[in-house]
Amino acid sequence: MISQPSAAVTAACLSLTCFSAEAGAQSAQQLPDLVVTADRTSEPISRTGSSISVVSGQTIATHNGGSLVDALRSVPGLDISESGGPGSTTYIRLRGADSGQTLVMIDGIRVNDPTAASGDFDLSMIAPGMIDHVEVLKGPQSALYGSDAIGGVVNIITKKGSGPAQVNLRGEGGSYGTGGGSGALTGSNGPWSYALSGTGQRSDGFSRYGYRIPEIEAKYPNLERDGYDRLGGTARIGYDAGEGVRLEGGVLAAKTNSAYDAASGSFPDTPATATRLLQQVWGRAAVDSFGGILTHTVSVSETHIDRSFDATTYKTNMLPKNTTRTVTDYLADSMAAEYQGNLKLGPAGTLVFGAKAQHETADTYLTKLLPTAVARTGQIAASQDTNALFALWQVPIGERLTVSMGGRIDDVVDVARFETWRTTAAYAIQETGTRLHASAGTGAKAPTLYQLYAPIYGSTGLSPETSFGYDAGVDQALFDGRVTLSATWFGNKFDNLIDFATDAANPLGHYINVSQAETYGLELGGDIELMPGLLRFKAAYTYLHAVDLATNLTLSRRPRDVTRLSLAITPTDKWLIEPRVTMVSKRFSSADERNPLDPYTRVDLFTEYKLDANWKLFARGENILNAHYQEVVNLGTTGPAAYAGFNATW
């Protein structure tokens, strides 16, 4: 677990709408003071040479209350696939890397699923109402965080208490039978700090399969709705014992029930259901020594993920003898202990160093209910241990330049050992409002327990996936911060990728190290205060070239061009109106450029009115111009929808 931000850091991040060091999403006076993910310690964004973006709870609150998807799409270089609307399986990709090559953490604790085939994290398992802010660190980060951090890191940070006690209540409802609410109590009292939150959502939804796809609705005119419901909560308690001793702990739980469709065969609209449970508990102790020169931090954590899929398919008709119904259970546990030291070296900068031990288990089961019942049978029962050492030296050179150099050794016992490195540089020219930044490094991803030990498909001889990546960019503030412009160029080369292939010895297929891929692109951003206090325009554009080097074909679900625009209109200091436009180019839903998806433009609208210092009313329109589009082939997306609600704080 990385060192977490202080109360002042949290407050600073909370004031953000969305800041991207390379995308200029806020004016200079509104930038977050500190981030915690870029170099494993709290630091000003101006000091890091990494490309990092911050999405605040305020931004999350102005988007869909049942999903993080729309809020995270404001981050340049980040793309998300949602498999049929809120509550469905949802995966993140950074700069063209696969979803399993993006490390997801909650409060600095990795939550990637050991039972998932590619080891990714299903974002539908966490409720937006739990979250304070999200930090997105782009580019290879295995030198800091180990396996999976090839494309980057998404660190979801839950609410933390500081200052006088504060209560927040929020509720909303609208289209598709949707309703939900959240509540939070945060604050501090003497040496104690506390934050409690709870959230719940439900929706009747729409058919995951075929909704608003004319050729499918013509063939299947009575598609059933596939809804979801979710309950979740967090608790985080801190205690400052004095004399440089600080203790903190937290728990999180979220359960999501959803319906989905087989989306294939003669009867693709099926009564399938999924249950996903995420549980996490962690504790941390930090001790300052030598007058604060050296800080020791010890962290322990346990994460449990329980996924169950009750799937029904039909052959020629829906009679029991032609019906197949199975229940597949995936149980994952991850326990970790980590030590981190932060050493202040004066003019020589800072040294972050540490060690981590992690134990992961994966157990999967299959139960057959129809046409012939077969009792629950174990499929995978596997575990692995990973031990790691890491260090990062960050040093200022003069008043303008800050550089860092770091490395890590990961030993996945009886599987693989790999070494990774990363270096960054940031150069600030305060007189002109200019910041130059660059980074380069290597990434690695150990084969997953599923890829190693799955019946029939597993291959115990797999090697880690590897990568090399770099980026370089400039941020420029103009006209006393009223205009912020930025540009970042990035590139990644992926080797030894694990793919699923068939051959004479494995006619049903197996996992093998065979693939190579390359991505490169450009991220542009702009934030322009057109009329102070009245109009603010924001723009973010990502160009992505992502190809399979064996075939020179575009990787699946990687659009070449993504543009996001918004115009914040404030007729009065109490009223906000913000239209938002998302434009996505053509892409392919499947590998080898199969199942092309048409480009689309979606328009959303958000408005909020402050009744007084405590109460706000808001309304949100999604896809108000009725764009027809697909994120995954044959799976539906929202039509024109309206939602409204309130937010109250005392």
XYZ file of C-alpha atoms in Angstrom:
650
model
C 0.000 0.000 0.000
C 1.321 3.456 -0.851
C 1.396 6.310 1.622
C -1.974 8.046 1.615
C -2.610 11.814 1.434
C -3.181 13.979 4.446
C -6.482 15.685 5.146
C -5.164 18.757 3.349
C -4.442 16.652 0.276
C -7.902 15.152 0.295
C -9.495 18.580 0.598
C -7.379 19.860 -2.270
C -8.337 16.940 -4.503
C -11.995 17.278 -3.572
C -12.067 20.794 -4.959
C -11.155 19.520 -8.426
C -13.398 18.947 -11.335
C -10.801 16.887 -13.203
C -7.138 17.746 -13.437
C -4.781 16.107 -15.862
C -1.182 17.180 -15.699
C -0.999 16.616 -19.434
C -4.541 17.662 -20.292
C -4.918 20.957 -18.478
C -8.400 20.409 -17.164
C -8.413 23.174 -14.574
C -7.081 26.680 -14.325
C -3.884 27.233 -12.399
C -5.545 28.441 -9.226
C -7.704 25.296 -9.091
C -5.027 22.622 -9.520
C -4.766 19.914 -6.888
C -1.877 20.616 -4.563
C -0.740 17.039 -4.132
C -1.087 13.543 -5.563
C -0.057 10.270 -3.941
C 0.124 7.665 -6.731
C 2.772 9.109 -9.076
C 5.778 8.399 -6.822
C 4.263 6.462 -3.876
C 4.219 9.548 -1.638
C 2.375 12.868 -1.349
C 3.885 15.474 -3.661
C 2.915 18.451 -5.820
C 1.887 17.533 -9.363
C 4.487 20.002 -10.631
C 7.287 17.816 -9.197
C 6.415 14.589 -10.966
C 7.442 13.805 -14.505
C 4.718 11.194 -14.830
C 1.451 11.707 -16.677
C -1.226 11.704 -13.988
C -4.871 12.774 -13.947
C -7.217 13.317 -11.022
C -11.003 12.889 -11.141
C -12.711 14.287 -8.065
C -15.818 13.189 -6.237
C -17.450 16.374 -7.497
C -16.922 15.275 -11.088
C -18.146 11.762 -10.315
C -21.280 13.202 -8.704
C -22.230 15.089 -11.881
C -22.258 11.879 -13.923
C -24.183 8.605 -13.748
C -24.717 7.696 -10.095
C -24.632 3.963 -10.851
C -21.370 3.816 -12.761
C -17.889 5.359 -12.847
C -17.793 5.008 -16.615
C -18.815 8.480 -17.792
C -16.756 10.322 -15.165
C -13.567 8.397 -15.963
C -14.019 9.019 -19.656
C -12.981 12.608 -18.993
C -9.389 11.313 -18.608
C -7.326 11.484 -21.837
C -5.824 8.144 -22.814
C -8.339 6.127 -20.770
C -11.010 4.041 -22.478
C -13.758 1.896 -20.971
C -15.952 -0.878 -22.347
C -19.305 -1.363 -20.624
C -21.091 -4.544 -21.691
C -24.647 -3.290 -21.933
C -25.184 -0.364 -19.553
C -24.743 0.222 -15.803
C -24.345 -2.930 -13.717
C -22.719 -4.868 -16.548
C -19.130 -6.077 -16.782
C -16.894 -3.016 -17.169
C -13.171 -2.892 -17.957
C -10.577 -0.098 -18.215
C -7.766 0.268 -20.744
C -4.969 2.846 -20.574
C -3.170 4.021 -23.704
C -4.214 0.953 -25.664
C -2.999 -1.664 -23.176
C -5.331 -4.566 -22.356
C -7.638 -4.301 -19.354
C -5.560 -6.907 -17.516
C -2.499 -4.713 -18.045
C -4.021 -1.899 -15.987
C -3.481 -2.149 -12.226
C -6.527 -1.062 -10.223
C -6.131 -0.162 -6.560
C -8.522 0.976 -3.838
C -6.786 3.125 -1.238
C -3.453 1.902 -2.566
C -4.384 -1.794 -2.349
C -4.427 -3.832 -5.569
C -7.827 -5.350 -6.391
C -7.177 -7.047 -9.743
C -9.026 -10.368 -9.705
C -6.828 -13.512 -9.507
C -9.672 -15.637 -10.933
C -10.188 -13.479 -14.046
C -8.631 -14.912 -17.201
C -6.494 -11.813 -17.775
C -6.392 -10.734 -14.126
C -8.384 -7.534 -14.636
C -10.821 -5.756 -12.311
C -14.506 -5.424 -13.106
C -15.278 -1.776 -12.376
C -18.992 -2.514 -11.948
C -18.211 -3.922 -8.488
C -17.608 -0.528 -6.859
C -20.219 2.152 -6.182
C -19.377 5.762 -7.140
C -20.856 7.091 -3.887
C -17.972 5.534 -1.900
C -15.285 7.500 -3.691
C -13.493 10.701 -2.762
C -11.394 10.919 -5.918
C -9.531 8.806 -8.466
C -5.901 9.180 -9.545
C -4.967 7.799 -12.971
C -1.247 7.245 -13.575
C -0.405 6.474 -17.203
C 2.481 4.568 -18.742
C 4.410 1.512 -17.443
C 4.558 1.624 -13.625
C 5.738 -1.873 -12.707
C 8.890 -0.336 -11.178
C 6.608 1.155 -8.522
C 3.725 -1.298 -8.292
C 4.794 -4.605 -9.822
C 2.777 -6.931 -12.024
C -0.222 -5.686 -14.057
C 0.943 -2.022 -14.152
C 1.975 -2.193 -17.824
C -0.506 0.349 -19.140
C -0.758 2.318 -15.912
C -2.464 2.495 -12.547
C -5.967 3.559 -11.469
C -6.033 4.349 -7.738
C -9.575 4.739 -6.353
C -9.393 6.652 -3.067
C -12.324 6.458 -0.658
C -13.601 9.223 1.580
C -11.404 10.388 4.469
C -12.386 12.527 7.446
C -10.983 15.909 8.507
C -12.249 19.040 10.217
C -15.679 19.482 11.821
C -18.226 16.708 11.419
C -20.020 16.894 8.085
C -23.025 14.949 6.816
C -23.796 14.552 3.122
C -26.959 13.029 1.661
C -27.658 12.534 -2.020
C -30.518 10.967 -3.955
C -31.576 10.705 -7.570
C -34.031 8.906 -9.817
C -35.074 8.821 -13.430
C -35.282 6.818 -16.633
C -35.286 3.023 -16.850
C -36.796 2.771 -13.365
C -33.557 4.017 -11.841
C -33.187 5.214 -8.280
C -30.415 5.523 -5.770
C -28.883 7.414 -2.927
C -25.804 7.775 -0.794
C -24.854 9.182 2.562
C -21.587 10.021 4.271
C -20.387 11.203 7.670
C -16.848 12.599 7.789
C -14.828 14.621 10.260
C -12.243 14.557 13.018
C -12.192 14.989 16.780
C -8.862 15.528 18.486
C -6.465 12.793 17.361
C -9.256 10.815 15.696
C -10.499 11.098 12.111
C -13.419 9.180 10.658
C -15.327 8.673 7.424
C -18.401 6.467 7.000
C -20.317 6.118 3.752
C -23.150 4.025 2.384
C -24.703 3.827 -1.053
C -27.423 1.979 -2.921
C -28.692 1.941 -6.506
C -31.189 -0.028 -8.527
C -32.470 0.103 -12.077
C -34.845 -1.901 -14.252
C -32.378 -1.185 -17.045
C -32.733 -2.269 -20.645
C -31.875 -5.441 -22.507
C -28.123 -5.950 -22.520
C -28.518 -7.697 -25.863
C -29.819 -5.827 -28.865
C -31.386 -2.779 -27.217
C -31.754 0.033 -29.782
C -30.061 -2.030 -32.500
C -32.717 -2.050 -35.260
C -31.824 -5.330 -36.974
C -31.831 -7.190 -33.662
C -35.022 -5.599 -32.329
C -36.736 -6.463 -35.630
C -35.785 -10.125 -35.172
C -36.446 -10.230 -31.408
C -39.205 -7.658 -30.723
C -39.778 -8.594 -27.063
C -36.361 -8.239 -25.479
C -36.528 -8.402 -21.692
C -35.008 -5.784 -19.437
C -31.755 -6.534 -17.635
C -31.524 -4.462 -14.486
C -29.239 -4.341 -11.491
C -29.095 -3.420 -7.827
C -26.100 -2.577 -5.651
C -25.415 -1.912 -1.982
C -22.089 -0.778 -0.597
C -20.342 0.982 2.216
C -16.973 2.054 3.562
C -15.508 2.973 6.925
C -12.126 4.608 7.481
C -10.722 5.503 10.909
C -7.447 7.269 11.729
C -5.647 7.983 14.996
C -2.698 10.330 15.506
C -0.979 9.024 18.630
C 1.525 11.877 18.725
C 5.314 11.809 18.599
C 5.192 10.838 14.919
C 3.012 7.763 15.314
C -0.108 7.466 13.110
C -2.553 4.583 12.784
C -5.270 4.086 10.177
C -7.600 1.334 9.029
C -10.480 0.821 6.669
C -13.111 -1.610 5.438
C -15.100 -1.675 2.217
C -17.888 -3.905 0.950
C -20.051 -3.756 -2.163
C -22.469 -6.273 -3.651
C -23.947 -6.009 -7.133
C -26.719 -8.204 -8.557
C -27.408 -7.885 -12.263
C -29.106 -9.589 -15.155
C -27.360 -10.249 -18.449
C -27.853 -12.091 -21.728
C -26.005 -14.905 -23.489
C -25.962 -12.626 -26.586
C -25.357 -15.577 -28.930
C -27.094 -18.595 -30.430
C -30.691 -18.972 -31.581
C -32.014 -17.527 -28.310
C -29.586 -14.727 -27.349
C -31.945 -12.943 -24.907
C -31.643 -15.219 -21.875
C -32.547 -15.039 -18.158
C -28.954 -15.021 -16.901
C -27.930 -13.386 -13.621
C -24.622 -12.371 -12.040
C -23.704 -11.637 -8.440
C -20.473 -9.801 -7.597
C -19.166 -9.222 -4.069
C -16.117 -7.123 -3.207
C -14.772 -6.994 0.353
C -11.626 -5.333 1.600
C -10.011 -4.636 4.967
C -6.699 -2.904 5.591
C -4.578 -1.345 8.306
C -1.523 0.872 8.344
C 0.937 2.199 10.918
C 3.372 5.031 10.192
C 6.221 6.061 12.500
C 8.553 9.042 12.056
C 12.144 8.665 13.248
C 15.216 10.898 13.417
C 13.043 13.984 13.720
C 10.933 13.082 10.701
C 13.877 12.403 8.390
C 12.892 8.743 8.023
C 9.277 7.537 8.032
C 8.495 3.836 8.361
C 5.101 2.612 7.115
C 3.807 -0.925 7.552
C 0.578 -1.966 5.826
C -1.475 -5.146 5.828
C -4.549 -5.904 3.732
C -6.954 -8.592 2.612
C -9.243 -8.450 -0.420
C -11.974 -10.957 -1.240
C -13.835 -11.117 -4.571
C -16.760 -13.498 -5.079
C -18.375 -13.658 -8.518
C -21.187 -16.035 -9.489
C -22.803 -16.382 -12.930
C -26.064 -18.283 -13.392
C -26.215 -18.786 -17.169
C -29.020 -20.256 -19.253
C -28.814 -21.105 -22.960
C -31.242 -22.824 -25.348
C -30.754 -25.046 -28.391
C -33.738 -25.418 -30.739
C -36.439 -24.457 -28.231
C -36.915 -23.635 -24.556
C -37.992 -27.090 -23.399
C -35.961 -28.397 -20.422
C -34.268 -31.074 -22.527
C -32.925 -28.361 -24.850
C -31.958 -26.022 -22.033
C -28.506 -25.750 -20.521
C -28.204 -24.012 -17.184
C -24.951 -23.751 -15.263
C -23.684 -21.794 -12.276
C -20.015 -20.810 -12.309
C -18.439 -19.454 -9.117
C -15.161 -17.539 -8.909
C -13.644 -17.017 -5.451
C -10.498 -14.914 -5.106
C -8.511 -13.868 -2.060
C -5.450 -11.677 -1.801
C -3.491 -11.010 1.396
C -0.540 -8.628 1.475
C 1.969 -7.105 3.859
C 4.198 -4.211 2.861
C 6.919 -2.064 4.368
C 7.791 1.341 2.911
C 10.467 3.745 4.053
C 10.562 7.438 3.090
C 13.999 8.980 3.659
C 14.572 12.726 3.301
C 18.049 13.377 1.930
C 18.013 17.175 2.014
C 19.502 18.650 -1.169
C 19.881 15.084 -2.488
C 16.093 14.662 -2.604
C 14.104 11.746 -1.199
C 14.457 7.991 -1.282
C 11.422 5.702 -1.181
C 12.228 2.039 -0.614
C 10.412 -1.048 0.579
C 9.382 -4.652 0.322
C 6.103 -6.471 -0.209
C 4.810 -10.016 0.204
C 1.497 -11.080 -1.346
C -0.430 -14.361 -1.276
C -3.226 -14.903 -3.807
C -5.676 -17.770 -4.182
C -8.121 -18.639 -6.939
C -10.904 -21.207 -6.619
C -13.514 -21.802 -9.300
C -16.504 -24.173 -9.334
C -19.044 -25.370 -11.879
C -22.569 -26.561 -11.070
C -24.747 -28.038 -13.842
C -28.515 -27.685 -13.321
C -29.961 -28.512 -16.765
C -30.481 -30.673 -18.752
C -28.869 -33.072 -16.259
C -27.931 -31.978 -12.769
C -24.308 -32.370 -11.712
C -23.179 -31.323 -8.252
C -20.794 -28.422 -7.692
C -17.365 -29.454 -8.957
C -14.046 -27.708 -8.432
C -12.309 -26.475 -11.569
C -9.304 -24.478 -10.329
C -7.742 -24.541 -6.871
C -4.504 -22.586 -7.142
C -2.399 -20.094 -5.247
C 0.764 -18.106 -5.702
C 3.121 -15.986 -3.638
C 4.862 -12.855 -4.850
C 7.750 -11.167 -3.043
C 9.118 -7.813 -4.144
C 11.763 -5.189 -3.379
C 11.540 -1.632 -4.729
C 13.279 1.728 -4.511
C 12.731 5.192 -6.014
C 15.139 8.131 -5.746
C 13.722 11.555 -6.526
C 16.110 14.501 -6.602
C 15.710 18.205 -7.413
C 18.403 19.708 -9.629
C 18.300 23.437 -9.104
C 14.940 25.135 -8.673
C 13.362 24.010 -11.911
C 14.268 20.381 -12.631
C 13.170 17.287 -10.701
C 14.231 13.809 -11.822
C 13.511 10.341 -10.464
C 15.002 6.889 -10.980
C 13.532 3.696 -9.634
C 13.486 -0.054 -9.954
C 11.780 -3.159 -8.637
C 12.358 -6.909 -8.467
C 9.303 -9.190 -8.345
C 9.641 -12.890 -7.606
C 6.492 -14.895 -8.340
C 7.434 -18.097 -6.551
C 7.804 -21.092 -8.894
C 6.501 -19.020 -11.817
C 8.800 -16.151 -12.819
C 11.102 -13.400 -11.656
C 11.333 -10.040 -13.392
C 13.063 -6.696 -12.949
C 11.613 -3.362 -14.049
C 12.780 0.266 -14.028
C 11.360 3.764 -14.474
C 12.788 7.265 -14.783
C 11.014 10.636 -14.980
C 11.849 14.313 -15.335
C 9.839 17.493 -14.760
C 11.045 21.003 -15.632
C 9.041 24.021 -14.470
C 9.399 27.544 -15.851
C 7.279 29.593 -13.451
C 7.879 32.863 -15.310
C 6.044 31.609 -18.397
C 3.664 29.118 -16.764
C 5.350 26.233 -18.564
C 5.905 22.679 -17.371
C 7.825 20.094 -19.372
C 7.588 16.445 -18.351
C 8.843 13.083 -19.595
C 9.039 9.492 -18.411
C 10.277 6.128 -19.627
C 10.220 2.665 -18.138
C 9.515 -1.020 -18.445
C 6.486 -3.036 -17.405
C 5.802 -6.688 -16.683
C 2.780 -8.855 -16.002
C 2.987 -12.341 -14.535
C 0.686 -14.997 -16.050
C -2.591 -15.235 -14.164
C -3.640 -18.223 -12.101
C -6.343 -18.911 -14.687
C -3.858 -18.860 -17.571
C -1.548 -21.184 -15.651
C -3.972 -23.697 -14.172
C -7.326 -23.625 -16.000
C -8.460 -27.139 -16.974
C -7.632 -27.896 -20.616
C -6.570 -24.320 -21.433
C -3.907 -23.636 -18.788
C -0.169 -23.703 -19.545
C 2.221 -23.884 -16.602
C 5.225 -22.883 -18.723
C 4.061 -19.332 -19.452
C 6.455 -16.400 -19.073
C 5.634 -12.815 -17.996
C 4.405 -10.286 -20.520
C 6.801 -7.337 -20.875
C 6.708 -3.792 -22.203
C 8.696 -0.632 -22.755
C 6.946 2.723 -22.722
C 7.682 6.419 -22.789
C 5.944 9.788 -22.905
C 6.887 13.451 -23.176
C 4.746 16.538 -22.987
C 4.252 20.175 -22.161
C 1.658 22.083 -20.135
C 1.269 25.787 -20.777
C -0.742 28.335 -18.782
C -1.582 31.652 -20.445
C -3.354 34.897 -19.555
C -2.907 34.532 -15.786
C -4.236 30.970 -15.834
C -7.381 31.689 -17.836
C -6.067 29.387 -20.586
C -4.309 26.067 -20.013
C -3.092 24.032 -22.974
C -1.207 20.755 -23.037
C 0.113 18.036 -25.285
C 1.648 14.633 -24.510
C 3.094 12.105 -26.945
C 3.331 8.485 -25.766
C 4.449 5.115 -27.054
C 4.443 1.503 -25.838
C 5.888 -1.768 -27.179
C 4.441 -5.004 -25.741
C 6.298 -8.313 -26.031
C 5.718 -11.917 -25.030
C 1.967 -11.310 -24.788
C -0.141 -14.247 -23.651
C -2.784 -15.224 -26.192
C -5.270 -18.056 -26.660
C -4.335 -20.297 -29.571
C -5.092 -23.731 -31.027
C -2.645 -26.201 -32.536
C -2.408 -29.927 -33.303
C -1.495 -30.778 -29.718
C -4.205 -28.504 -28.282
C -7.230 -28.619 -30.624
C -9.462 -27.011 -27.978
C -6.954 -24.216 -27.457
C -4.505 -23.171 -24.768
C -2.632 -20.106 -23.518
C 0.760 -19.376 -25.036
C 3.302 -16.526 -25.186
C 3.048 -15.579 -28.824
C 1.900 -12.009 -29.420
C 3.472 -8.590 -29.824
C 1.689 -5.241 -29.984
C 2.501 -1.578 -30.324
C 0.623 1.542 -29.326
C 1.472 5.192 -29.699
C -0.494 8.378 -29.730
C -1.136 11.947 -28.716
C -3.132 13.444 -25.861
C -4.257 17.072 -26.199
C -6.082 19.152 -23.645
C -7.408 22.626 -23.190
C -9.232 24.622 -20.539
C -10.276 28.116 -21.567
C -12.112 30.619 -19.399
C -13.942 32.399 -22.223
C -15.811 34.816 -19.978
C -14.716 34.871 -16.312
C -17.528 33.698 -14.077
C -19.799 32.923 -17.029
C -18.297 30.585 -19.663
C -15.579 27.909 -19.399
C -14.721 25.612 -22.300
C -12.860 22.306 -21.868
C -11.560 19.944 -24.519
C -9.652 16.667 -24.474
C -8.544 14.664 -27.499
C -6.748 11.325 -27.758
C -5.211 9.893 -30.907
C -4.336 6.201 -30.558
C -2.533 3.884 -32.950
C -2.797 0.332 -31.558
C -1.815 -2.677 -33.681
C -1.042 -6.373 -33.378
C 2.498 -6.567 -34.781
C 1.983 -10.112 -36.071
C -0.909 -9.100 -38.328
C -0.565 -5.304 -38.451
C -4.283 -5.149 -37.668
C -5.901 -2.779 -35.197
C -6.389 -4.120 -31.676
C -9.995 -4.644 -30.641
C -12.009 -1.862 -28.983
C -9.324 0.771 -29.512
C -10.806 3.819 -31.280
C -8.261 5.892 -33.172
C -9.838 9.214 -32.207
C -11.727 10.199 -29.063
C -12.803 13.797 -28.419
C -14.598 15.187 -25.393
C -15.915 18.740 -25.169
C -17.835 20.631 -22.513
C -19.021 24.181 -21.967
C -19.780 25.263 -18.391
C -22.302 28.102 -18.356
C -22.960 29.920 -15.058
C -25.726 32.506 -15.604
C -25.578 33.201 -11.851
C -23.262 32.105 -9.058
C -25.919 29.560 -8.041
C -26.730 28.010 -11.419
C -24.584 25.758 -13.612
C -25.523 24.470 -17.078
C -23.025 22.172 -18.789
C -23.551 20.474 -22.155
C -21.018 17.703 -22.905
C -20.119 16.098 -26.222
C -18.292 12.795 -26.742
C -17.094 11.800 -30.220
C -15.634 8.332 -30.851
C -14.263 7.087 -34.167
C -14.689 3.697 -35.816
C -13.262 0.708 -33.950
C -13.510 -3.086 -33.962
C -15.264 -5.078 -31.256
C -13.264 -8.258 -31.930
C -9.683 -9.202 -32.779
C -8.402 -9.268 -36.380
C -10.584 -6.237 -37.214
C -13.817 -8.217 -36.967
C -17.204 -6.748 -35.994
C -16.618 -3.083 -36.863
C -18.469 -0.492 -34.770
C -19.610 2.772 -36.344
C -18.360 6.139 -35.093
C -20.765 8.126 -32.946
C -21.364 11.458 -31.273
C -23.187 11.528 -27.948
C -24.481 14.688 -26.267
C -25.229 14.898 -22.535
C -26.458 17.797 -20.397
C -25.971 18.529 -16.696
C -27.475 21.351 -14.677
C -27.294 22.196 -10.998
C -28.886 24.908 -8.867
C -27.787 25.885 -5.340
C -30.824 26.648 -3.225
C -28.677 27.763 -0.301
C -25.417 26.861 1.424
C -26.693 23.334 2.173
C -29.038 22.244 -0.604
C -28.555 21.682 -4.322
C -30.919 20.382 -6.962
C -29.566 18.812 -10.135
C -30.733 17.206 -13.362
C -28.868 15.177 -15.947
C -29.767 14.249 -19.498
C -27.906 11.400 -21.177
C -27.694 10.891 -24.943
C -30.216 13.668 -25.417
C -29.882 13.642 -29.234
C -30.587 9.888 -29.429
C -27.299 8.633 -30.858
C -27.375 4.938 -31.732
C -24.058 3.286 -30.963
C -22.457 0.157 -29.512
C -19.455 -0.235 -27.214
C -19.431 -4.031 -27.616
C -20.968 -5.645 -30.685
C -24.696 -6.408 -30.337
C -24.892 -5.028 -26.780
C -27.156 -2.085 -26.052
C -26.447 1.421 -24.811
C -28.678 4.057 -23.275
C -31.232 5.970 -25.271
C -32.329 9.504 -24.333
C -32.635 9.461 -20.540
C -33.327 11.996 -17.804
C -32.418 11.922 -14.119
C -32.921 14.409 -11.277
C -32.047 14.592 -7.635
C -30.774 16.536 -4.649
C -27.550 16.963 -2.709
C -27.547 18.177 0.891
C -24.591 18.905 3.162
C -24.526 20.004 6.798
